[in-house]
mmCIF file of C-alpha atoms and ligand atoms in Angstrom:
data_model
loop_
_atom_site.group_PDB
_atom_site.id
_atom_site.type_symbol
_atom_site.label_atom_id
_atom_site.label_comp_id
_atom_site.label_asym_id
_atom_site.label_seq_id
_atom_site.Cartn_x
_atom_site.Cartn_y
_atom_site.Cartn_z
ATOM 1 C CA MET A 1 -258.151 240.421 -170.201
ATOM 2 C CA GLY A 2 -258.727 243.658 -170.964
ATOM 3 C CA ARG A 3 -262.845 243.141 -171.942
ATOM 4 C CA LEU A 4 -264.845 243.661 -168.629
ATOM 5 C CA ASP A 5 -267.141 240.688 -169.491
ATOM 6 C CA TYR A 6 -263.979 238.040 -169.930
ATOM 7 C CA SER A 7 -262.591 239.902 -166.434
ATOM 8 C CA ILE A 8 -265.223 238.522 -164.226
ATOM 9 C CA ALA A 9 -265.469 234.646 -163.474
ATOM 10 C CA PHE A 10 -268.434 233.588 -161.494
ATOM 11 C CA ASN A 11 -268.068 230.755 -159.267
ATOM 12 C CA ASN A 12 -271.198 228.709 -157.340
ATOM 13 C CA GLU A 13 -268.690 227.387 -155.271
ATOM 14 C CA PRO A 14 -268.622 229.731 -152.496
ATOM 15 C CA VAL A 15 -265.840 229.868 -149.960
ATOM 16 C CA PRO A 16 -266.642 228.424 -146.771
ATOM 17 C CA GLU A 17 -266.484 231.597 -144.684
ATOM 18 C CA HIS A 18 -269.360 233.534 -146.557
ATOM 19 C CA PRO A 19 -271.398 233.659 -149.563
ATOM 20 C CA ASN A 20 -270.921 236.542 -151.088
ATOM 21 C CA CYS A 21 -267.021 237.260 -152.057
ATOM 22 C CA LEU A 22 -265.591 238.859 -154.689
ATOM 23 C CA ILE A 23 -261.785 238.127 -155.212
ATOM 24 C CA PHE A 24 -259.583 240.512 -157.005
ATOM 25 C CA SER A 25 -256.155 240.054 -158.871
ATOM 26 C CA ALA A 26 -254.456 241.791 -161.181
ATOM 27 C CA TRP A 27 -251.753 241.868 -163.858
ATOM 28 C CA ASP A 28 -249.943 244.097 -165.275
ATOM 29 C CA GLU A 29 -249.286 244.292 -169.580
ATOM 30 C CA GLN A 30 -246.852 241.961 -169.579
ATOM 31 C CA GLY A 31 -249.105 239.555 -167.951
ATOM 32 C CA ASN A 32 -247.355 239.445 -164.612
ATOM 33 C CA GLU A 33 -249.466 238.656 -161.428
ATOM 34 C CA ILE A 34 -249.206 242.397 -159.083
ATOM 35 C CA ALA A 35 -251.682 241.755 -156.918
ATOM 36 C CA SER A 36 -253.834 238.216 -156.009
ATOM 37 C CA ASN A 37 -256.269 236.977 -153.699
ATOM 38 C CA MET A 38 -258.058 240.222 -152.060
ATOM 39 C CA GLU A 39 -260.777 238.844 -150.999
ATOM 40 C CA TYR A 40 -263.786 241.380 -149.814
ATOM 41 C CA PHE A 41 -267.365 239.748 -148.820
ATOM 42 C CA SER A 42 -270.793 241.695 -149.569
ATOM 43 C CA VAL A 43 -272.663 240.836 -145.763
ATOM 44 C CA GLY A 44 -275.828 243.021 -146.496
ATOM 45 C CA GLY A 45 -277.286 246.362 -146.065
ATOM 46 C CA GLY A 46 -274.761 247.920 -148.326
ATOM 47 C CA PHE A 47 -271.879 246.851 -146.022
ATOM 48 C CA VAL A 48 -268.656 245.322 -147.560
ATOM 49 C CA LEU A 49 -265.749 243.884 -145.096
ATOM 50 C CA SER A 50 -262.599 242.780 -146.302
ATOM 51 C CA ARG A 51 -260.915 239.342 -145.048
ATOM 52 C CA ALA A 52 -259.333 240.433 -142.028
ATOM 53 C CA GLU A 53 -262.804 242.667 -141.025
ATOM 54 C CA LEU A 54 -264.573 239.591 -141.598
ATOM 55 C CA ASN A 55 -262.498 237.265 -139.626
ATOM 56 C CA ALA A 56 -262.554 239.831 -136.886
ATOM 57 C CA LYS A 57 -266.495 239.374 -137.261
ATOM 58 C CA LEU A 58 -266.433 235.872 -137.012
ATOM 59 C CA GLU A 59 -264.611 235.496 -134.433
ATOM 60 C CA GLU A 60 -266.463 238.153 -132.349
ATOM 61 C CA THR A 61 -269.793 235.815 -133.167
ATOM 62 C CA HIS A 62 -268.354 232.532 -132.293
ATOM 63 C CA GLU A 63 -267.260 233.958 -128.614
ATOM 64 C CA VAL A 64 -270.863 234.438 -128.123
ATOM 65 C CA PRO A 65 -273.181 231.674 -126.925
ATOM 66 C CA ALA A 66 -276.109 230.444 -128.458
ATOM 67 C CA GLY A 67 -275.958 232.725 -131.899
ATOM 68 C CA MET A 68 -275.889 235.950 -130.135
ATOM 69 C CA ALA A 69 -273.168 238.435 -131.572
ATOM 70 C CA ALA A 70 -271.135 240.716 -129.258
ATOM 71 C CA ALA A 71 -273.628 243.716 -128.914
ATOM 72 C CA GLN A 72 -271.661 246.295 -127.028
ATOM 73 C CA SER A 73 -272.161 249.643 -128.225
ATOM 74 C CA ASP A 74 -269.426 250.916 -130.244
ATOM 75 C CA ASP A 75 -270.081 254.446 -128.826
ATOM 76 C CA GLU A 76 -270.418 255.006 -125.144
ATOM 77 C CA ARG A 77 -271.840 258.121 -124.835
ATOM 78 C CA ILE A 78 -275.426 257.547 -125.768
ATOM 79 C CA PRO A 79 -277.510 258.027 -122.684
ATOM 80 C CA TYR A 80 -279.735 254.718 -123.596
ATOM 81 C CA ASP A 81 -277.424 251.722 -124.050
ATOM 82 C CA PHE A 82 -279.142 248.808 -125.169
ATOM 83 C CA SER A 83 -278.686 245.767 -127.393
ATOM 84 C CA THR A 84 -281.446 243.462 -127.104
ATOM 85 C CA GLY A 85 -285.179 243.818 -127.367
ATOM 86 C CA ASP A 86 -285.452 242.952 -122.997
ATOM 87 C CA GLN A 87 -282.742 245.747 -122.300
ATOM 88 C CA LEU A 88 -284.867 248.383 -124.824
ATOM 89 C CA LEU A 89 -288.138 247.200 -122.973
ATOM 90 C CA GLU A 90 -286.469 247.617 -119.315
ATOM 91 C CA LEU A 91 -285.161 250.923 -120.405
ATOM 92 C CA CYS A 92 -288.634 251.999 -121.577
ATOM 93 C CA LYS A 93 -289.972 250.975 -117.972
ATOM 94 C CA GLU A 94 -286.966 253.102 -116.190
ATOM 95 C CA THR A 95 -287.410 256.157 -118.143
ATOM 96 C CA GLY A 96 -291.192 256.049 -119.120
ATOM 97 C CA LYS A 97 -290.104 256.920 -121.952
ATOM 98 C CA THR A 98 -291.519 254.816 -125.451
ATOM 99 C CA ILE A 99 -289.013 253.330 -127.833
ATOM 100 C CA TRP A 100 -289.016 255.969 -130.678
ATOM 101 C CA GLU A 101 -288.313 258.760 -127.765
ATOM 102 C CA ILE A 102 -285.303 256.368 -126.335
ATOM 103 C CA ILE A 103 -284.116 256.279 -129.967
ATOM 104 C CA ALA A 104 -284.413 259.796 -130.611
ATOM 105 C CA ALA A 105 -282.120 260.740 -127.559
ATOM 106 C CA ASN A 106 -279.784 258.619 -129.018
ATOM 107 C CA GLU A 107 -279.390 259.862 -132.187
ATOM 108 C CA ALA A 108 -279.499 263.626 -130.860
ATOM 109 C CA VAL A 109 -276.395 263.048 -128.583
ATOM 110 C CA LEU A 110 -274.498 261.151 -131.575
ATOM 111 C CA HIS A 111 -275.295 264.236 -134.308
ATOM 112 C CA ARG A 112 -274.912 266.809 -131.225
ATOM 113 C CA GLU A 113 -271.907 268.026 -133.365
ATOM 114 C CA ASP A 114 -274.045 268.886 -136.548
ATOM 115 C CA GLY A 115 -277.454 269.975 -135.268
ATOM 116 C CA GLY A 116 -278.792 267.263 -133.133
ATOM 117 C CA ILE A 117 -282.443 266.338 -132.658
ATOM 118 C CA ALA A 118 -282.985 269.065 -135.832
ATOM 119 C CA ARG A 119 -280.478 267.394 -137.691
ATOM 120 C CA VAL A 120 -282.434 263.674 -137.045
ATOM 121 C CA ASN A 121 -285.865 264.932 -137.782
ATOM 122 C CA THR A 122 -284.026 266.580 -141.420
ATOM 123 C CA HIS A 123 -282.657 263.104 -142.298
ATOM 124 C CA LEU A 124 -286.247 261.245 -141.090
ATOM 125 C CA ASP A 125 -288.251 263.796 -142.971
ATOM 126 C CA LEU A 126 -285.424 263.356 -146.251
ATOM 127 C CA VAL A 127 -286.060 259.643 -145.637
ATOM 128 C CA TRP A 128 -290.243 259.466 -146.080
ATOM 129 C CA ASP A 129 -289.898 262.170 -148.854
ATOM 130 C CA VAL A 130 -287.335 259.653 -150.901
ATOM 131 C CA MET A 131 -290.118 256.387 -150.129
ATOM 132 C CA ARG A 132 -292.564 258.686 -151.234
ATOM 133 C CA GLU A 133 -290.836 260.173 -154.223
ATOM 134 C CA CYS A 134 -290.108 255.842 -155.218
ATOM 135 C CA VAL A 135 -293.747 255.081 -154.988
ATOM 136 C CA THR A 136 -294.449 257.730 -156.968
ATOM 137 C CA ASP A 137 -291.887 256.771 -159.816
ATOM 138 C CA GLY A 138 -292.964 253.471 -159.464
ATOM 139 C CA ILE A 139 -296.546 253.701 -160.348
ATOM 140 C CA SER A 140 -296.013 255.919 -163.120
ATOM 141 C CA THR A 141 -292.884 254.174 -165.205
ATOM 142 C CA LYS A 142 -294.540 251.286 -167.239
ATOM 143 C CA GLY A 143 -292.142 248.588 -169.197
ATOM 144 C CA ILE A 144 -290.012 245.172 -168.776
ATOM 145 C CA LEU A 145 -287.319 245.174 -165.674
ATOM 146 C CA PRO A 146 -283.802 244.969 -166.892
ATOM 147 C CA GLY A 147 -281.590 241.723 -166.791
ATOM 148 C CA GLY A 148 -283.226 239.449 -168.803
ATOM 149 C CA LEU A 149 -286.029 237.966 -166.844
ATOM 150 C CA GLN A 150 -288.382 239.720 -169.104
ATOM 151 C CA VAL A 151 -290.518 240.753 -165.757
ATOM 152 C CA ASN A 152 -293.454 243.550 -166.235
ATOM 153 C CA ARG A 153 -293.611 246.012 -164.246
ATOM 154 C CA ARG A 154 -297.276 245.367 -162.618
ATOM 155 C CA ALA A 155 -297.375 248.817 -160.803
ATOM 156 C CA PRO A 156 -298.587 251.090 -163.226
ATOM 157 C CA GLN A 157 -301.467 248.334 -164.236
ATOM 158 C CA LEU A 158 -302.518 247.853 -160.498
ATOM 159 C CA TYR A 159 -302.514 251.904 -159.617
ATOM 160 C CA ALA A 160 -304.720 252.095 -162.511
ATOM 161 C CA LEU A 161 -307.146 249.495 -161.824
ATOM 162 C CA LEU A 162 -307.508 250.604 -158.125
ATOM 163 C CA LEU A 163 -308.359 254.309 -159.416
ATOM 164 C CA GLU A 164 -311.018 253.173 -161.531
ATOM 165 C CA GLN A 165 -312.481 250.826 -158.876
ATOM 166 C CA GLN A 166 -311.804 253.005 -155.840
ATOM 167 C CA ASP A 167 -315.054 253.934 -155.536
ATOM 168 C CA ASP A 168 -317.149 250.747 -156.356
ATOM 169 C CA PRO A 169 -318.504 248.452 -153.121
ATOM 170 C CA THR A 170 -318.458 245.547 -154.862
ATOM 171 C CA SER A 171 -314.953 245.479 -156.244
ATOM 172 C CA GLY A 172 -314.018 243.905 -153.391
ATOM 173 C CA PHE A 173 -310.521 245.919 -153.113
ATOM 174 C CA SER A 174 -309.464 247.114 -149.668
ATOM 175 C CA ALA A 175 -306.521 248.750 -148.121
ATOM 176 C CA MET A 176 -304.569 244.949 -148.673
ATOM 177 C CA GLU A 177 -304.805 246.275 -152.285
ATOM 178 C CA TRP A 178 -302.896 249.443 -151.814
ATOM 179 C CA VAL A 179 -300.155 248.085 -149.840
ATOM 180 C CA ASN A 180 -299.972 245.247 -152.388
ATOM 181 C CA LEU A 181 -299.419 248.156 -154.949
ATOM 182 C CA TYR A 182 -297.017 250.299 -152.545
ATOM 183 C CA ALA A 183 -294.464 247.277 -151.816
ATOM 184 C CA LEU A 184 -294.583 246.406 -156.015
ATOM 185 C CA ALA A 185 -293.675 250.078 -156.757
ATOM 186 C CA VAL A 186 -290.714 250.260 -154.620
ATOM 187 C CA ASN A 187 -289.476 247.371 -155.301
ATOM 188 C CA GLU A 188 -289.397 247.378 -159.005
ATOM 189 C CA GLN A 189 -287.758 250.770 -158.772
ATOM 190 C CA ASN A 190 -285.433 248.763 -157.155
ATOM 191 C CA ALA A 191 -285.160 246.208 -159.939
ATOM 192 C CA ALA A 192 -284.847 248.911 -162.145
ATOM 193 C CA GLY A 193 -281.997 250.895 -160.441
ATOM 194 C CA GLY A 194 -284.128 253.533 -159.391
ATOM 195 C CA ARG A 195 -283.674 255.515 -156.127
ATOM 196 C CA VAL A 196 -284.850 253.692 -153.191
ATOM 197 C CA VAL A 197 -284.017 253.998 -149.181
ATOM 198 C CA THR A 198 -282.005 250.489 -148.112
ATOM 199 C CA ALA A 199 -284.685 249.972 -145.336
ATOM 200 C CA PRO A 200 -282.906 247.754 -144.223
ATOM 201 C CA THR A 201 -281.583 246.508 -147.312
ATOM 202 C CA ASN A 202 -282.691 246.868 -151.132
ATOM 203 C CA GLY A 203 -284.042 243.665 -151.396
ATOM 204 C CA ALA A 204 -286.537 244.041 -148.858
ATOM 205 C CA CYS A 205 -286.460 247.942 -149.584
ATOM 206 C CA GLY A 206 -290.473 247.926 -150.027
ATOM 207 C CA ILE A 207 -291.853 247.014 -147.025
ATOM 208 C CA ILE A 208 -291.272 249.846 -144.492
ATOM 209 C CA PRO A 209 -292.559 252.620 -147.463
ATOM 210 C CA ALA A 210 -295.445 250.168 -148.272
ATOM 211 C CA VAL A 211 -296.886 250.350 -144.243
ATOM 212 C CA LEU A 212 -295.770 253.860 -143.858
ATOM 213 C CA HIS A 213 -298.182 254.523 -147.106
ATOM 214 C CA TYR A 214 -300.827 252.798 -145.466
ATOM 215 C CA ALA A 215 -300.386 254.247 -142.300
ATOM 216 C CA ARG A 216 -300.632 257.913 -143.683
ATOM 217 C CA ASP A 217 -303.937 256.772 -146.189
ATOM 218 C CA PHE A 218 -305.627 254.378 -143.565
ATOM 219 C CA LEU A 219 -305.257 255.604 -140.220
ATOM 220 C CA PRO A 220 -305.857 259.536 -139.163
ATOM 221 C CA ASP A 221 -303.827 262.343 -138.061
ATOM 222 C CA PHE A 222 -300.800 261.062 -139.694
ATOM 223 C CA THR A 223 -297.979 263.948 -140.499
ATOM 224 C CA ARG A 224 -294.577 264.344 -140.757
ATOM 225 C CA GLU A 225 -294.055 263.636 -136.801
ATOM 226 C CA THR A 226 -296.036 260.390 -137.257
ATOM 227 C CA ALA A 227 -293.836 259.694 -139.813
ATOM 228 C CA ARG A 228 -290.767 260.103 -137.702
ATOM 229 C CA ARG A 229 -291.726 258.141 -134.483
ATOM 230 C CA PHE A 230 -292.340 255.288 -136.956
ATOM 231 C CA LEU A 231 -289.018 254.791 -138.369
ATOM 232 C CA LEU A 232 -287.296 255.618 -135.044
ATOM 233 C CA THR A 233 -289.103 252.532 -133.661
ATOM 234 C CA ALA A 234 -288.635 250.823 -136.721
ATOM 235 C CA GLY A 235 -284.531 251.419 -136.332
ATOM 236 C CA ALA A 236 -284.587 250.255 -132.738
ATOM 237 C CA VAL A 237 -285.895 246.637 -134.193
ATOM 238 C CA GLY A 238 -283.316 246.799 -137.089
ATOM 239 C CA MET A 239 -280.456 247.400 -134.840
ATOM 240 C CA ILE A 240 -281.462 244.642 -132.708
ATOM 241 C CA ILE A 241 -281.421 242.340 -135.272
ATOM 242 C CA LYS A 242 -278.704 243.611 -136.919
ATOM 243 C CA GLN A 243 -276.482 243.203 -133.561
ATOM 244 C CA ASN A 244 -277.542 239.946 -132.396
ATOM 245 C CA ALA A 245 -278.208 238.603 -135.967
ATOM 246 C CA SER A 246 -278.187 239.707 -139.681
ATOM 247 C CA ILE A 247 -279.946 241.806 -142.090
ATOM 248 C CA SER A 248 -278.067 240.345 -144.978
ATOM 249 C CA GLY A 249 -279.689 237.359 -146.739
ATOM 250 C CA ALA A 250 -276.330 235.989 -148.034
ATOM 251 C CA GLU A 251 -275.477 235.468 -144.104
ATOM 252 C CA VAL A 252 -278.885 233.751 -142.701
ATOM 253 C CA GLY A 253 -281.491 233.711 -145.763
ATOM 254 C CA CYS A 254 -284.353 235.936 -146.840
ATOM 255 C CA GLN A 255 -285.524 235.531 -143.209
ATOM 256 C CA GLY A 256 -282.635 238.337 -142.411
ATOM 257 C CA GLU A 257 -284.055 240.513 -145.311
ATOM 258 C CA VAL A 258 -287.598 240.716 -145.679
ATOM 259 C CA GLY A 259 -288.253 239.013 -142.550
ATOM 260 C CA SER A 260 -286.146 241.922 -140.575
ATOM 261 C CA ALA A 261 -288.058 244.501 -142.588
ATOM 262 C CA SER A 262 -291.438 243.226 -141.841
ATOM 263 C CA SER A 263 -290.585 243.351 -138.012
ATOM 264 C CA MET A 264 -289.141 246.978 -138.414
ATOM 265 C CA ALA A 265 -292.452 248.101 -140.115
ATOM 266 C CA ALA A 266 -294.967 245.993 -137.558
ATOM 267 C CA ALA A 267 -292.970 247.718 -134.630
ATOM 268 C CA GLY A 268 -293.091 251.315 -136.505
ATOM 269 C CA LEU A 269 -297.080 250.636 -137.146
ATOM 270 C CA ALA A 270 -297.574 249.506 -133.549
ATOM 271 C CA GLU A 271 -296.203 252.700 -132.502
ATOM 272 C CA ILE A 272 -298.595 254.847 -134.457
ATOM 273 C CA LEU A 273 -301.331 252.435 -133.701
ATOM 274 C CA GLY A 274 -300.736 253.659 -130.144
ATOM 275 C CA ALA A 275 -298.890 250.614 -129.021
ATOM 276 C CA THR A 276 -297.195 250.476 -125.539
ATOM 277 C CA PRO A 277 -293.842 249.344 -125.663
ATOM 278 C CA ALA A 278 -294.561 246.032 -124.793
ATOM 279 C CA GLN A 279 -297.041 245.625 -127.369
ATOM 280 C CA ILE A 280 -294.269 247.496 -130.158
ATOM 281 C CA GLU A 281 -292.014 244.474 -128.850
ATOM 282 C CA ASN A 282 -294.235 242.015 -129.442
ATOM 283 C CA ALA A 283 -295.461 243.304 -133.308
ATOM 284 C CA ALA A 284 -291.886 243.120 -133.640
ATOM 285 C CA GLU A 285 -291.861 239.621 -132.610
ATOM 286 C CA ILE A 286 -294.954 238.281 -134.666
ATOM 287 C CA ALA A 287 -293.970 239.713 -137.904
ATOM 288 C CA LEU A 288 -290.046 238.094 -137.376
ATOM 289 C CA GLU A 289 -291.570 234.860 -135.953
ATOM 290 C CA HIS A 290 -293.323 234.032 -139.368
ATOM 291 C CA ASN A 291 -290.721 234.682 -141.205
ATOM 292 C CA LEU A 292 -287.879 232.576 -139.560
ATOM 293 C CA GLY A 293 -286.611 230.202 -142.143
ATOM 294 C CA LEU A 294 -287.331 231.950 -145.515
ATOM 295 C CA THR A 295 -284.698 231.252 -147.765
ATOM 296 C CA CYS A 296 -282.941 233.294 -150.558
ATOM 297 C CA ASP A 297 -283.336 232.143 -153.688
ATOM 298 C CA PRO A 298 -283.477 235.084 -156.164
ATOM 299 C CA VAL A 299 -284.133 233.691 -159.597
ATOM 300 C CA GLY A 300 -281.168 234.090 -162.356
ATOM 301 C CA GLY A 301 -279.614 236.659 -159.270
ATOM 302 C CA LEU A 302 -281.778 239.525 -160.045
ATOM 303 C CA VAL A 303 -283.486 240.880 -156.828
ATOM 304 C CA GLN A 304 -287.133 240.433 -158.938
ATOM 305 C CA ILE A 305 -288.160 236.780 -158.721
ATOM 306 C CA PRO A 306 -289.678 236.181 -155.570
ATOM 307 C CA CYS A 307 -288.259 239.392 -154.056
ATOM 308 C CA ILE A 308 -290.835 241.837 -155.592
ATOM 309 C CA GLU A 309 -293.712 240.000 -154.590
ATOM 310 C CA ARG A 310 -292.148 239.301 -151.372
ATOM 311 C CA ASN A 311 -292.369 242.688 -150.126
ATOM 312 C CA ALA A 312 -295.992 243.174 -150.684
ATOM 313 C CA ILE A 313 -296.667 240.036 -148.824
ATOM 314 C CA GLY A 314 -294.022 241.082 -146.174
ATOM 315 C CA ALA A 315 -296.089 244.229 -145.630
ATOM 316 C CA VAL A 316 -299.396 242.594 -145.523
ATOM 317 C CA LYS A 317 -297.397 240.657 -142.863
ATOM 318 C CA SER A 318 -296.033 243.364 -140.681
ATOM 319 C CA ILE A 319 -299.809 245.167 -140.729
ATOM 320 C CA ASN A 320 -301.477 242.054 -139.643
ATOM 321 C CA SER A 321 -298.473 241.976 -136.376
ATOM 322 C CA ALA A 322 -298.974 245.179 -135.113
ATOM 323 C CA ARG A 323 -302.941 244.549 -135.446
ATOM 324 C CA LEU A 324 -302.101 241.601 -133.350
ATOM 325 C CA ALA A 325 -300.365 243.071 -130.775
ATOM 326 C CA ARG A 326 -302.029 246.050 -130.394
ATOM 327 C CA MET A 327 -305.144 244.091 -129.606
ATOM 328 C CA GLY A 328 -303.012 241.762 -126.665
ATOM 329 C CA GLU A 329 -301.341 243.105 -123.681
ATOM 330 C CA GLY A 330 -297.551 242.521 -124.440
ATOM 331 C CA THR A 331 -297.177 239.869 -122.532
ATOM 332 C CA HIS A 332 -296.342 236.293 -125.127
ATOM 333 C CA HIS A 333 -294.399 233.455 -124.831
ATOM 334 C CA VAL A 334 -292.045 234.250 -127.556
ATOM 335 C CA THR A 335 -289.704 237.372 -127.533
ATOM 336 C CA LEU A 336 -288.300 239.563 -130.101
ATOM 337 C CA ASP A 337 -284.832 238.150 -128.501
ATOM 338 C CA ASN A 338 -286.006 234.584 -128.851
ATOM 339 C CA ALA A 339 -287.086 235.050 -132.437
ATOM 340 C CA VAL A 340 -283.921 236.833 -133.235
ATOM 341 C CA GLN A 341 -281.883 234.437 -131.736
ATOM 342 C CA THR A 342 -283.513 231.555 -133.340
ATOM 343 C CA MET A 343 -282.773 233.673 -136.793
ATOM 344 C CA ALA A 344 -279.403 233.622 -136.591
ATOM 345 C CA GLU A 345 -279.037 230.069 -135.141
ATOM 346 C CA THR A 346 -281.367 229.179 -137.975
ATOM 347 C CA GLY A 347 -279.504 231.038 -140.500
ATOM 348 C CA ARG A 348 -276.045 229.594 -139.665
ATOM 349 C CA ASP A 349 -277.469 225.928 -140.182
ATOM 350 C CA MET A 350 -279.205 227.199 -143.500
ATOM 351 C CA HIS A 351 -277.346 225.473 -146.151
ATOM 352 C CA THR A 352 -275.190 227.690 -148.387
ATOM 353 C CA LYS A 353 -277.284 227.679 -151.418
ATOM 354 C CA TYR A 354 -280.252 229.360 -149.738
ATOM 355 C CA LYS A 355 -278.236 232.144 -149.247
ATOM 356 C CA GLU A 356 -278.220 234.319 -152.035
ATOM 357 C CA THR A 357 -276.243 232.200 -154.164
ATOM 358 C CA SER A 358 -279.078 231.505 -156.711
ATOM 359 C CA ILE A 359 -278.323 227.735 -156.587
ATOM 360 C CA GLY A 360 -281.103 226.625 -154.991
ATOM 361 C CA GLY A 361 -285.216 227.042 -154.070
ATOM 362 C CA LEU A 362 -286.763 228.760 -156.963
ATOM 363 C CA ALA A 363 -284.013 230.138 -158.629
ATOM 364 C CA LYS A 364 -282.694 226.254 -159.342
ATOM 365 C CA THR A 365 -286.719 225.119 -159.919
ATOM 366 C CA LEU A 366 -286.751 227.733 -162.905
ATOM 367 C CA GLY A 367 -283.217 226.962 -163.597
ATOM 368 C CA LEU A 368 -281.869 230.321 -163.599
ATOM 369 C CA SER A 369 -278.176 230.618 -161.790
ATOM 370 C CA VAL A 370 -276.819 234.265 -161.889
ATOM 371 C CA SER A 371 -274.599 233.257 -164.971
ATOM 372 C CA GLN A 372 -277.430 231.677 -167.134
ATOM 373 C CA VAL A 373 -279.646 235.160 -167.342
ATOM 374 C CA GLU A 374 -279.702 236.475 -171.299
ATOM 375 C CA CYS A 375 -279.191 239.895 -170.921
HETATM 376 S S1 SF4 B 1 -284.881 236.567 -152.035
HETATM 377 FE FE1 SF4 B 1 -283.002 236.914 -151.354
HETATM 378 S S2 SF4 B 1 -282.515 238.658 -152.880
HETATM 379 FE FE2 SF4 B 1 -284.904 238.837 -152.549
HETATM 380 S S3 SF4 B 1 -285.250 240.154 -150.728
HETATM 381 FE FE3 SF4 B 1 -285.195 238.185 -150.062
HETATM 382 S S4 SF4 B 1 -283.274 237.659 -149.242
HETATM 383 FE FE4 SF4 B 1 -283.459 239.596 -150.734
#
């Protein structure tokens, strides 16, 4: 051993419990094994679990019927405890508050020792600032993305084209082109190791910023306060999905990443469009429903193909979902909870090769698994 590149062995046969496992073993200078089989699992959204923690999580999930993971709040102090979409809607009805107000009240209590709601707002503003910086950096950085796939950054070129033709009524360009631009810019930054907001994961980090930029540029009266309401509402949906299914491509495929981000963004936008809580829940449901079954198959193990474009498609889907829901009354056959439960069950049934392993789907068709990309 000694050289790092010889010390990592990629194994395309995942351990049965989870596709994203890293096993550490260590040897001393004499070659005696001093630690072995220390297993850690990357379960998405930046979370890493030890073997004991993963086992506890799996046990917890299996105790609960129909794919709904145990969803008790771990903080009894919050004023509005919920774990499902139905419970959240019930709270809105009981209190007369909308979704963002419920989340803001909870967060204010959780942060009461470090500034309360002022602290929460400061953080939300920072999130929005970082998203804007990411777009600015993405549209101004040209070149080939690292990793060996030779993927060209498209955002700068698209931005130049949009600026050039935005006043030409015959160009056929609309808000959709700008949404595509924003999503590409953020995901190209992510693919290049730039600073992004994990929302809710890095692979799906372009959707929420793209939809927020759409709201800023194409809806009236957008302020920092609007962005806060969007993010708090989107956060509520993210919590429900994470508690009852997963936001991890390694656990449930891309429906958990792009599907979750799309659902969150749809809810946030619906709030900005003046939707009722029932319409917001409907928006989140529509976006998630039409991402069900989406597999995770990043070519060469890089978050580039299909991930970058998939965020643009997901952002447009969010906007359409919010607009569709806003036109209705919030009554619908499939609830957000139904869609989340379906995602969990579909994810469990999904073959491991479609869960971030890069051995199925597009990764297989293009013939490039994780270890085959020439850097
Ligand atoms: S394909 Fe996989 S890696 Fe790419 S965005 Fe979807 S879940 Fe993430």
